[in-house]
Short mmCIF file of C-alpha atoms in Angstrom, two decimals:
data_model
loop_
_atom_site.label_atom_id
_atom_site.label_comp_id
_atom_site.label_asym_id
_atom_site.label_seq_id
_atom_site.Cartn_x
_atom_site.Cartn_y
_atom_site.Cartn_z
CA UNK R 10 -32.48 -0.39 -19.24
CA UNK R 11 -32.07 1.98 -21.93
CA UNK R 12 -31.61 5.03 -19.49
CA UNK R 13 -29.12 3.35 -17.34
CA UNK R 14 -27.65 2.68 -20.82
CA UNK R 15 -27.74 5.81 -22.05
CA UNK R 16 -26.24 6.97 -18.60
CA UNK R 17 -23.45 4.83 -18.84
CA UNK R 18 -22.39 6.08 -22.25
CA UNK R 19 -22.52 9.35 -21.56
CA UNK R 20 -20.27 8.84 -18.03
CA UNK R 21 -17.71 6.58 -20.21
CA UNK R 22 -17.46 9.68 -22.74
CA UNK R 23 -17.11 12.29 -20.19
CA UNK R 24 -14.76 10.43 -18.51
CA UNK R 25 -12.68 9.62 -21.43
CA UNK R 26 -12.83 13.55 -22.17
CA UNK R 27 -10.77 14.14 -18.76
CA UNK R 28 -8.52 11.15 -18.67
CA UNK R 29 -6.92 12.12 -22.40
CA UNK R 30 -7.12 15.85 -21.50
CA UNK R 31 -4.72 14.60 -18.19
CA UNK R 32 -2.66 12.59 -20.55
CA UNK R 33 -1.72 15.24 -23.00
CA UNK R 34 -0.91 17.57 -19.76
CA UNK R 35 1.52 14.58 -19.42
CA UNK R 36 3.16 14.50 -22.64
CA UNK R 37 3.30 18.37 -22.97
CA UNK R 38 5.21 18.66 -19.70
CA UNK R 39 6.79 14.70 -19.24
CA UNK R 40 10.41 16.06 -19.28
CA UNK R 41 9.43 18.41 -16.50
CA UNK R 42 7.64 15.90 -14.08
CA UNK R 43 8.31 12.65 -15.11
CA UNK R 44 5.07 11.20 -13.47
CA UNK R 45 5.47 7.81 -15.17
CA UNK R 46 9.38 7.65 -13.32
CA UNK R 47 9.45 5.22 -10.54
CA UNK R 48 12.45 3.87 -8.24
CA UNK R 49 10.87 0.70 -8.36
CA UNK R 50 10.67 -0.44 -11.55
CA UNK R 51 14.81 -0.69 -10.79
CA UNK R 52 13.96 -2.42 -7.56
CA UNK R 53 12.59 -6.08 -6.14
CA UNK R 54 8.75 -5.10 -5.92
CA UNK R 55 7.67 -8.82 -5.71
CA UNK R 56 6.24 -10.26 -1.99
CA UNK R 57 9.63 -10.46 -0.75
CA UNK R 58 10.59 -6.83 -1.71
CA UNK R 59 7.45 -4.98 -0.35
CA UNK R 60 8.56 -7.39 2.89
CA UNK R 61 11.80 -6.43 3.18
CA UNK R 62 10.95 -2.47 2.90
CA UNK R 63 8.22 -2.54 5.49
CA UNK R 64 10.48 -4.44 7.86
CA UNK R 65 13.39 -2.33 7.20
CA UNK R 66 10.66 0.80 7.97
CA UNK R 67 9.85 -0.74 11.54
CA UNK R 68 13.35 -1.34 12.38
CA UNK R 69 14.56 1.35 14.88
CA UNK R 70 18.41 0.11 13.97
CA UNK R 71 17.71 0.38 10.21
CA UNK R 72 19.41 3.05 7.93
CA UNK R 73 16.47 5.06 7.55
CA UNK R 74 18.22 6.96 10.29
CA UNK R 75 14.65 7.73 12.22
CA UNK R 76 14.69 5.65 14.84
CA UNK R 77 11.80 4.35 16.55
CA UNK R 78 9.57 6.83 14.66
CA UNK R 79 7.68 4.80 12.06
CA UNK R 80 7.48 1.84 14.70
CA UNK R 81 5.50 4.04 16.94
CA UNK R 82 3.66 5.57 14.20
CA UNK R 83 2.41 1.59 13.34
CA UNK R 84 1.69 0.80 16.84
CA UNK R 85 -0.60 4.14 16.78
CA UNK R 86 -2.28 3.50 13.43
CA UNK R 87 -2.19 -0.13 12.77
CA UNK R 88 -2.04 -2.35 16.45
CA UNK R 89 -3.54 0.59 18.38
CA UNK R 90 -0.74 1.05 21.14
CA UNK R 91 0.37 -2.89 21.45
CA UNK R 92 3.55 -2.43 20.85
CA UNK R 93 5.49 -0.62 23.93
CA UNK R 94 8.21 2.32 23.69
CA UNK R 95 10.83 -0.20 24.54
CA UNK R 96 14.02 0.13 22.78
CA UNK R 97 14.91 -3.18 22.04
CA UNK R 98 12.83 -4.18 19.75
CA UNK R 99 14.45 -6.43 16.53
CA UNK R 100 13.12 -6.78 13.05
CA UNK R 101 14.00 -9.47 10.93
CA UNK R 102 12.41 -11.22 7.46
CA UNK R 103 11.70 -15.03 6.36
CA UNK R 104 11.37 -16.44 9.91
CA UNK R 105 11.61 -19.86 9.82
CA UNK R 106 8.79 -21.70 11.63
CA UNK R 107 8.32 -25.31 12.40
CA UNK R 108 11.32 -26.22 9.46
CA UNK R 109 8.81 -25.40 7.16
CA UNK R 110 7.01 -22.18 7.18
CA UNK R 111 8.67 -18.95 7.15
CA UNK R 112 6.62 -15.93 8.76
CA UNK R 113 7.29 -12.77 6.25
CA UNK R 114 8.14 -10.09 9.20
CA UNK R 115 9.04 -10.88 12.65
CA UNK R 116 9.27 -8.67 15.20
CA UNK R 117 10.46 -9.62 18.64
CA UNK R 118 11.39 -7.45 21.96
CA UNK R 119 11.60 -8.17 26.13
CA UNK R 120 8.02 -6.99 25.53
CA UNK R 121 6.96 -9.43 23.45
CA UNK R 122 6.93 -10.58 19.74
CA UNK R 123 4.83 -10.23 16.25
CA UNK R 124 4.50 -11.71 13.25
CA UNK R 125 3.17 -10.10 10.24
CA UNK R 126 1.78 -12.40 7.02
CA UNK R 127 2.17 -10.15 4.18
CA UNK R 128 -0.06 -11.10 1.13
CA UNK R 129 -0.53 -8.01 -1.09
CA UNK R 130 -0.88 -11.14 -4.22
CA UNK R 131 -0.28 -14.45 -3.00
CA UNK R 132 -3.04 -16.94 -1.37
CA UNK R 133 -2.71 -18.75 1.52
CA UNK R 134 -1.50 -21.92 2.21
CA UNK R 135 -3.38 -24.61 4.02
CA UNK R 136 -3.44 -23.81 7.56
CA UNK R 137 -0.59 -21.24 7.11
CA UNK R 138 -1.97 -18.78 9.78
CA UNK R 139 -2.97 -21.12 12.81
CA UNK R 140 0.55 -22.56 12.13
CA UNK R 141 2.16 -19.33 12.86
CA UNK R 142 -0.21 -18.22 16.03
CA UNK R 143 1.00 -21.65 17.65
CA UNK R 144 4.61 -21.02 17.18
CA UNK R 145 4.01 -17.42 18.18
CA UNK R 146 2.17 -18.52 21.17
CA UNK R 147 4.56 -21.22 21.92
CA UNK R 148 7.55 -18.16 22.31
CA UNK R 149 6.42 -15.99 24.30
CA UNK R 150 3.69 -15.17 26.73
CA UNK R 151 2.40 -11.85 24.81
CA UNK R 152 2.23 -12.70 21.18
CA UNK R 153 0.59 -10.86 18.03
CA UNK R 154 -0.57 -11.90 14.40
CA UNK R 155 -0.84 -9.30 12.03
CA UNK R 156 -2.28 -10.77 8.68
CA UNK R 157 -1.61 -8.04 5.87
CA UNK R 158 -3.78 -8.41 3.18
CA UNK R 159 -7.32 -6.71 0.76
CA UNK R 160 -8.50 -9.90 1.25
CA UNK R 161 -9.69 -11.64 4.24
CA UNK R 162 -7.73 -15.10 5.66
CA UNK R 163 -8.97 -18.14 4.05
CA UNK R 164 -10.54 -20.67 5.69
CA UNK R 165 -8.15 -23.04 4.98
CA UNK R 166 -5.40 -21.16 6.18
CA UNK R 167 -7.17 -20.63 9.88
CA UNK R 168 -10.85 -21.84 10.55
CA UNK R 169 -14.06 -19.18 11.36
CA UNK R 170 -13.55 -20.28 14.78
CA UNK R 171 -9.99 -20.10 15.42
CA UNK R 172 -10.03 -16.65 14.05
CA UNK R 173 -12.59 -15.62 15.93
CA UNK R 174 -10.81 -16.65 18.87
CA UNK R 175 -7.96 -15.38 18.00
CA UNK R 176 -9.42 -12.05 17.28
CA UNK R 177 -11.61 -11.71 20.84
CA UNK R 178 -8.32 -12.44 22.37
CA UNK R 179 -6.04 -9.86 21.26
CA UNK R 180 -3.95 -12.06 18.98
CA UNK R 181 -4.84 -11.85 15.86
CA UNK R 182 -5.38 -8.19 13.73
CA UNK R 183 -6.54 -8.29 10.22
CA UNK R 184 -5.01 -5.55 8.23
CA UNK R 185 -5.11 -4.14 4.68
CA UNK R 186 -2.73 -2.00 2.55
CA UNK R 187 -5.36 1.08 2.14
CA UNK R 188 -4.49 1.04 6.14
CA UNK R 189 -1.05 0.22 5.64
CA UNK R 190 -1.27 3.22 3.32
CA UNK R 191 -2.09 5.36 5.79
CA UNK R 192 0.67 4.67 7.85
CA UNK R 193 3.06 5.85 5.15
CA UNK R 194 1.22 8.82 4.96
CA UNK R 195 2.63 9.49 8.83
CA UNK R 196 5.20 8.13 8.27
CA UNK R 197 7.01 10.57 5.42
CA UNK R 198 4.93 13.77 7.94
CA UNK R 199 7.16 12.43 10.58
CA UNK R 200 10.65 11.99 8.55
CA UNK R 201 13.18 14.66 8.89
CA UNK R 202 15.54 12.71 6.04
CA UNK R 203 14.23 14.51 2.49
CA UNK R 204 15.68 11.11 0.94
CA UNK R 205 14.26 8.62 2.94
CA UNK R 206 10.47 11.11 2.56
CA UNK R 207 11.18 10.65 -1.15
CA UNK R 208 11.79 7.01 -0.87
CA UNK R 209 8.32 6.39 1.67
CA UNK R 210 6.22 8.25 -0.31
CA UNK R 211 7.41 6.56 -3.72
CA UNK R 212 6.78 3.20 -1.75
CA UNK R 213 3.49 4.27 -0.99
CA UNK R 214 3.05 5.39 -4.13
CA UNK R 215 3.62 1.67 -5.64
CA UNK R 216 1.50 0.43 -2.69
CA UNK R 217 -1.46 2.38 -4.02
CA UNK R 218 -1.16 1.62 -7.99
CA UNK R 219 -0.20 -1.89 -7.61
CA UNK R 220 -1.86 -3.18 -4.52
CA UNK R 221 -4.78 -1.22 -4.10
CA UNK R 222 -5.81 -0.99 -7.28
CA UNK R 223 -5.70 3.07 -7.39
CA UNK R 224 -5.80 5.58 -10.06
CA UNK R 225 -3.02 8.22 -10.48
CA UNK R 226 -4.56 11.03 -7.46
CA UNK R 227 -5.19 13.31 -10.80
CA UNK R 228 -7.08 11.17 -12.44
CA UNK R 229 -8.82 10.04 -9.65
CA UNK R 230 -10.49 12.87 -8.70
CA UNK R 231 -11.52 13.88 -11.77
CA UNK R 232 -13.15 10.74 -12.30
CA UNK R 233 -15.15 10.25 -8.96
CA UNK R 234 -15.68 14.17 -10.09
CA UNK R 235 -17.39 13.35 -12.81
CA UNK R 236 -19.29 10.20 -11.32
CA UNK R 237 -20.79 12.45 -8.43
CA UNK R 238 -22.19 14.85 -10.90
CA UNK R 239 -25.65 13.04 -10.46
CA UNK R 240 -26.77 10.45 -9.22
CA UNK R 241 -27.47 8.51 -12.93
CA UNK R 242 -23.47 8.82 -12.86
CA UNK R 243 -22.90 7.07 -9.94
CA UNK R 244 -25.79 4.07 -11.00
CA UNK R 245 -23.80 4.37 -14.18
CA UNK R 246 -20.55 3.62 -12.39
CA UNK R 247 -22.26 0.68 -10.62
CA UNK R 248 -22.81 -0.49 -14.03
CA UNK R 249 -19.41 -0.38 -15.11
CA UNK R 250 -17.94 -1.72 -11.98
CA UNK R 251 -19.87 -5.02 -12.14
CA UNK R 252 -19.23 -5.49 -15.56
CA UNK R 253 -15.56 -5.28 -15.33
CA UNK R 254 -14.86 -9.13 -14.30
CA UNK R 255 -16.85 -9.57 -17.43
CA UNK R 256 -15.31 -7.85 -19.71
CA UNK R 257 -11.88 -9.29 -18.62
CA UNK R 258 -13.36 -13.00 -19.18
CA UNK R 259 -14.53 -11.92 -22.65
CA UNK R 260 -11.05 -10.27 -23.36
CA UNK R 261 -8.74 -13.75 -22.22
CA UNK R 262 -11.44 -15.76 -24.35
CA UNK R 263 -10.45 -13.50 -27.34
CA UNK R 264 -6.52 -13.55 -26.27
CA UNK R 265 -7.19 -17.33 -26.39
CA UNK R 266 -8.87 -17.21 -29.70
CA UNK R 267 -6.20 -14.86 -31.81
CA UNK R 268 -3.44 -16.82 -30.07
CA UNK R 269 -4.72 -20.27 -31.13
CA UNK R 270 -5.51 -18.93 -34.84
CA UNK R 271 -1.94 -17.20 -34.79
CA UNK R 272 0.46 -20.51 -33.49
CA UNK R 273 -2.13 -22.63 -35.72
CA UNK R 274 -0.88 -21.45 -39.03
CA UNK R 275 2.92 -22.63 -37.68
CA UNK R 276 1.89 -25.68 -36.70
CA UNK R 277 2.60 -24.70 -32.87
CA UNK R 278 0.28 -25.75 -29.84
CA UNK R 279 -1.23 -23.18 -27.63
CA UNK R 280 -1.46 -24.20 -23.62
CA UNK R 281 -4.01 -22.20 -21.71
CA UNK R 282 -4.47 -23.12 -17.79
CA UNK R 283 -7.56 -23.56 -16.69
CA UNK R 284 -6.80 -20.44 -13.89
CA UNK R 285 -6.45 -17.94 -16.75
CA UNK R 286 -10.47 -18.22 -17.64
CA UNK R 287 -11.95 -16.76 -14.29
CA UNK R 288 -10.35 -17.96 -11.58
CA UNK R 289 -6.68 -15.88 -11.54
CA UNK R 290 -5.13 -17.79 -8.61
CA UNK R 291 -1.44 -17.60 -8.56
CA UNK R 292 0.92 -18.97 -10.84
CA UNK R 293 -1.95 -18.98 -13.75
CA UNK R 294 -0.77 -19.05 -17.23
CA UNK R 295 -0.11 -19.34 -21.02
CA UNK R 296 2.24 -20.40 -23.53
CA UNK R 297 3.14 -22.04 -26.57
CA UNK R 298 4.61 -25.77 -27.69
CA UNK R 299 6.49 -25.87 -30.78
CA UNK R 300 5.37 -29.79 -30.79
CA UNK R 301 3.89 -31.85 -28.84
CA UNK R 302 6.65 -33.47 -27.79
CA UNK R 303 7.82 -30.86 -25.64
CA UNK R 304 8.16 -30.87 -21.84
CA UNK R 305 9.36 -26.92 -21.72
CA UNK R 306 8.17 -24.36 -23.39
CA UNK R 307 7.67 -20.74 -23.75
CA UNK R 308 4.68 -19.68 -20.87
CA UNK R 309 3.58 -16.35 -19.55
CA UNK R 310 3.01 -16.58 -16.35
CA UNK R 311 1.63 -14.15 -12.93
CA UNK R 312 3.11 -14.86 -9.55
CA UNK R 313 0.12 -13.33 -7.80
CA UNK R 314 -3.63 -13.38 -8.12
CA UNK R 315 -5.95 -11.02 -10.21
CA UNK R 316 -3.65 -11.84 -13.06
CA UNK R 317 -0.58 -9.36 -10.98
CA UNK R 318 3.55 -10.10 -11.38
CA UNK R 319 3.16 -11.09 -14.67
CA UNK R 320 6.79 -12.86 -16.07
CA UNK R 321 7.75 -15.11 -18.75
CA UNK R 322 10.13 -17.63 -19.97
CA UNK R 323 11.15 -21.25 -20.69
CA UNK R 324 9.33 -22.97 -18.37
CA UNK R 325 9.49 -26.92 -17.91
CA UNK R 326 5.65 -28.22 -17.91
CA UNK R 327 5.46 -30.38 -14.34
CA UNK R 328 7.14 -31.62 -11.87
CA UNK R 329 8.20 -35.22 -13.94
CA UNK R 330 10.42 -33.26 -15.93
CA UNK R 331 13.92 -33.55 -14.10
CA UNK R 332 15.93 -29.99 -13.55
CA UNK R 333 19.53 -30.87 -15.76
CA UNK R 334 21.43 -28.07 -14.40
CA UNK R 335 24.00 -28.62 -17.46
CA UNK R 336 20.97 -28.52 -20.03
CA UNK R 337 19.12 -25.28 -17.90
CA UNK R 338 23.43 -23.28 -19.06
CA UNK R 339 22.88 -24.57 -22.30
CA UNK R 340 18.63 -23.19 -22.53
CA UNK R 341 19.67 -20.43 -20.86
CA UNK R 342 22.90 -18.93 -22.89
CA UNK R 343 20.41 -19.69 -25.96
CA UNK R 344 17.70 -17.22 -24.46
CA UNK R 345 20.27 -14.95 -23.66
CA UNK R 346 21.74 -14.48 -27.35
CA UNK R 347 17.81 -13.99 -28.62
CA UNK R 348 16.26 -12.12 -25.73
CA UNK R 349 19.11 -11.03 -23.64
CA UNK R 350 19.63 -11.17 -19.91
CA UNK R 351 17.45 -13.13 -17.79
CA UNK R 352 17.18 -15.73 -14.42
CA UNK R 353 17.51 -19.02 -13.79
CA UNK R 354 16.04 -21.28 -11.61
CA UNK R 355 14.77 -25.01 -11.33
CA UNK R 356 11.68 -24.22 -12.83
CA UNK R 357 12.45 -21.87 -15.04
CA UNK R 358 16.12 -22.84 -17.85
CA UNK R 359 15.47 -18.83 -18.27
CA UNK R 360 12.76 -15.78 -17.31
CA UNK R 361 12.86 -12.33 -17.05
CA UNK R 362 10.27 -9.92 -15.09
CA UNK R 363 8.21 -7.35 -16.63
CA UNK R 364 9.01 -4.60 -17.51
CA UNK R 365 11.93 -5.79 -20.18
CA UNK R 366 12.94 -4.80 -23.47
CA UNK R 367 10.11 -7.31 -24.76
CA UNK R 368 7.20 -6.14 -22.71
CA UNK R 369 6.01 -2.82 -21.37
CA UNK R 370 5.66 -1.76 -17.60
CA UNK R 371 1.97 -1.38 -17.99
CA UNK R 372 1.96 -5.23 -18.75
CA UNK R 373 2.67 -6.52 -15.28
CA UNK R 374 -0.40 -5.84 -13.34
CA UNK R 375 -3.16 -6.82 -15.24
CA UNK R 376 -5.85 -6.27 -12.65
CA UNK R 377 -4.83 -2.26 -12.50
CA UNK R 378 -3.67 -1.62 -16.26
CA UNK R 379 -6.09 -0.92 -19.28
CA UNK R 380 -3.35 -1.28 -21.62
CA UNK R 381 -2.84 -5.33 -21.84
CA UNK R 382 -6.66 -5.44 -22.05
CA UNK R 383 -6.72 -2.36 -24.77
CA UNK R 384 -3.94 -4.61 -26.93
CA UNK R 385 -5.75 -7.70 -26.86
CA UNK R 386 -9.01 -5.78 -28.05
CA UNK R 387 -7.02 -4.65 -30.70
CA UNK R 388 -4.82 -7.47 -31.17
CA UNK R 389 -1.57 -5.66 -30.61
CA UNK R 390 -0.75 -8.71 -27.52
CA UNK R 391 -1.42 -11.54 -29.70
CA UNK R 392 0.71 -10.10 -32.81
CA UNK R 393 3.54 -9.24 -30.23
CA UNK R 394 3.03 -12.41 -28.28
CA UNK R 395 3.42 -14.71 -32.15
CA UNK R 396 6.34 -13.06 -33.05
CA UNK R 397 8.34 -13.40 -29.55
CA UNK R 398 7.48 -17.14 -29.94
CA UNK R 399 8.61 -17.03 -34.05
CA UNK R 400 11.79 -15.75 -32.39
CA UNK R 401 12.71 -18.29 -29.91
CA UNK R 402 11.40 -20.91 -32.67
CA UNK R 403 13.78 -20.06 -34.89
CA UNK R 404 17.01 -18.48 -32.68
CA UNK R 405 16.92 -22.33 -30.97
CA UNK R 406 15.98 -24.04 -35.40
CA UNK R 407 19.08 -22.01 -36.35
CA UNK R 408 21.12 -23.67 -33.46
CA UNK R 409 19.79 -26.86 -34.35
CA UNK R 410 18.63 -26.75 -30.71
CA UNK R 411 15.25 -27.24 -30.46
CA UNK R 412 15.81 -30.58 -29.09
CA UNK R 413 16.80 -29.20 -26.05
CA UNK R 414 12.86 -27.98 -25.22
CA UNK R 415 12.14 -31.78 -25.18
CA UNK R 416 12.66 -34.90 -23.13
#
């Protein structure tokens, strides 16, 4: 134990060596390169977004202006030839299945059609999958089921055997991102447009950091550099790896624990789900009751899994509290004078995505970024966190408004 220990110290120093060395390349030249510059922290990047670009990408009609190119290039890398040369092939998004379900991407043609689940954060719903091979089966003779996802269907969504099935059959094709990935990759090769390169390699770009999980390619390879210097590294980087999910637990616990201290000495109520402790399913959260009288309140929330799509807002707490569209205009234009702009919906009197003048980019994708994790350690989150909620206490006190947050 004390050599592995030893090993893993002196990887985590060595590696800490290269990443700040990379970072102050950064600073020195940032008006030059502008690495950190993305299109799409101006643009929709939830499941809908990445949705809507990759159908947009398959569609010969689209505006991309490269016609069948980067459907043929999918049907080479992803569906290994399934999808003909025919020309009259139509893309479309949000399918509507059964009045209930909507299939993500739907593609449909003389040839045949396909329908592609696209879950780069979300879970699946109970028998979500089987649901769409049915109505794919039941419209046409030659049928396909992509499911695009890291992780692999749920059970609940189709059963072992049904996917197996499936599968043997020629229906069904599991497929992840890092593939999806590689697509782009031929994709931007193939494009003669230097915009629409630009825009396909950015998008790949955004698929890499905040679906796969991957470093920055500089950084990257001077880490798994570094790690393949011996083999004590790479034990060492074992190590690290399987203490990460650790470490994260250890780091909400003390986020818990400096929040509770924090809204204790103002007499305010912390709420913790039980999904934020190790669990990370979608829709897991925090937040903050002035009283305990209130049914909404100020929560921080992530609208995928692994703690990814991180928001906040007013938030009402269940379903018993009844959406008052004239009390949501009334929340809402109060939010708006303290915090400025933000959305509304029946959920949610007012919430705004991350990045925003309140929170940094690095803050919405917890499961890639050190630096939420870094500011809880040194209880930079907590501090900003206590003062946000100070601020809405006392913008909606000063209205003589507060009333508003309760039934």
């Amino acid at each position: 134990m004390e050599i592995a220990a030893k090993s893993v110290d002196e990887l985590l120093k060595a590696i800490a060596f290269k990443t700040e060395t990379i970072y102050e390349a950064r600073k020195r030249f940032f008006s030059h390169l502008a690495l950190d510059f993305t299109i799409f922290d101006y643009l929709r990047s939830d499941e809908m977004g990445v949705s809507r670009i990759i159908a947009d990408l398959l569609d010969p009609n689209a505006s991309h202006g490269q016609g069948s190119t980067f459907l043929k290039e999918f049907a080479k890398k992803i569906v290994q030839g399934w999808i003909s040369l025919a020309n009259d092939w139509k893309v479309s998004t949000e399918k509507p299945v059964n009045g209930q379900r909507r299939i993500d991407i739907y593609l449909e043609s003389s040839d045949g059609i396909i329908g592609i689940e696209n879950k780069p954060w979300a879970i699946d719903q109970k028998d979500q999958l089987i649901d769409y091979a049915n109505y794919l089966k039941e419209h046409h003779e030659r049928w396909l089921l992509i499911y695009l996802g890291n992780n692999e269907p749920s059970a609940e969504s189709i059963t072992k055997e049904n996917r197996k099935r499936l599968t043997l059959s020629g229906n069904l094709i599991c497929c992840n991102f890092f593939e999806l990935s590689n697509w782009l990759d031929d994709c931007a090769i193939k494009t003669k447009a230097l915009n629409v390169r630009v825009f396909v390699d950015e998008f790949n770009n955004f698929i890499r950091r905040n679906i796969n999980g991957e470093l920055d390619m500089s950084e990257e390879k001077e880490v798994l550099e570094e790690i393949r210097k011996s083999l004590s590294n790479i034990s060492a980087a074992f190590h690290i790896s399987n203490a990460m999910s650790k470490l994260k637990q250890d780091l909400l616990q003390l986020l818990h624990d400096q929040l509770e201290t924090k809204f204790s000495e103002n007499g305010f109520l912390l709420v913790w789900d039980n999904g934020m402790n190790n669990a990370w399913m979608k829709y897991a959260g925090f937040g903050v009751k002035f009283n305990s009288q209130q049914d909404k309140y100020l929560r921080f929330e992530f609208d995928g899994t692994s703690l990814q799509q991180a928001f906040w807002g007013i938030r009402r707490t269940d379903e018993s509290v009844e959406y008052n569209s004239a009390k949501w205009k009334v929340i809402n234009d109060l939010m708006m004078s303290v915090f400025g702009t933000g959305k509304q919906s029946e959920w949610w009197p007012w919430w705004s995505s991350i990045p925003d003048a309140n929170f940094k980019k690095e803050y919405k994708n917890w499961q890639n970024s050190y630096s939420p994790w870094i500011d809880i350690e040194n209880g930079q989150l907590a501090t900003n966190i206590y003062k946000l909620a100070v601020r809405l206490h006392d913008g909606f006190d000063k209205e003589g408004k507060l009333y508003l947050l309760s039934a």
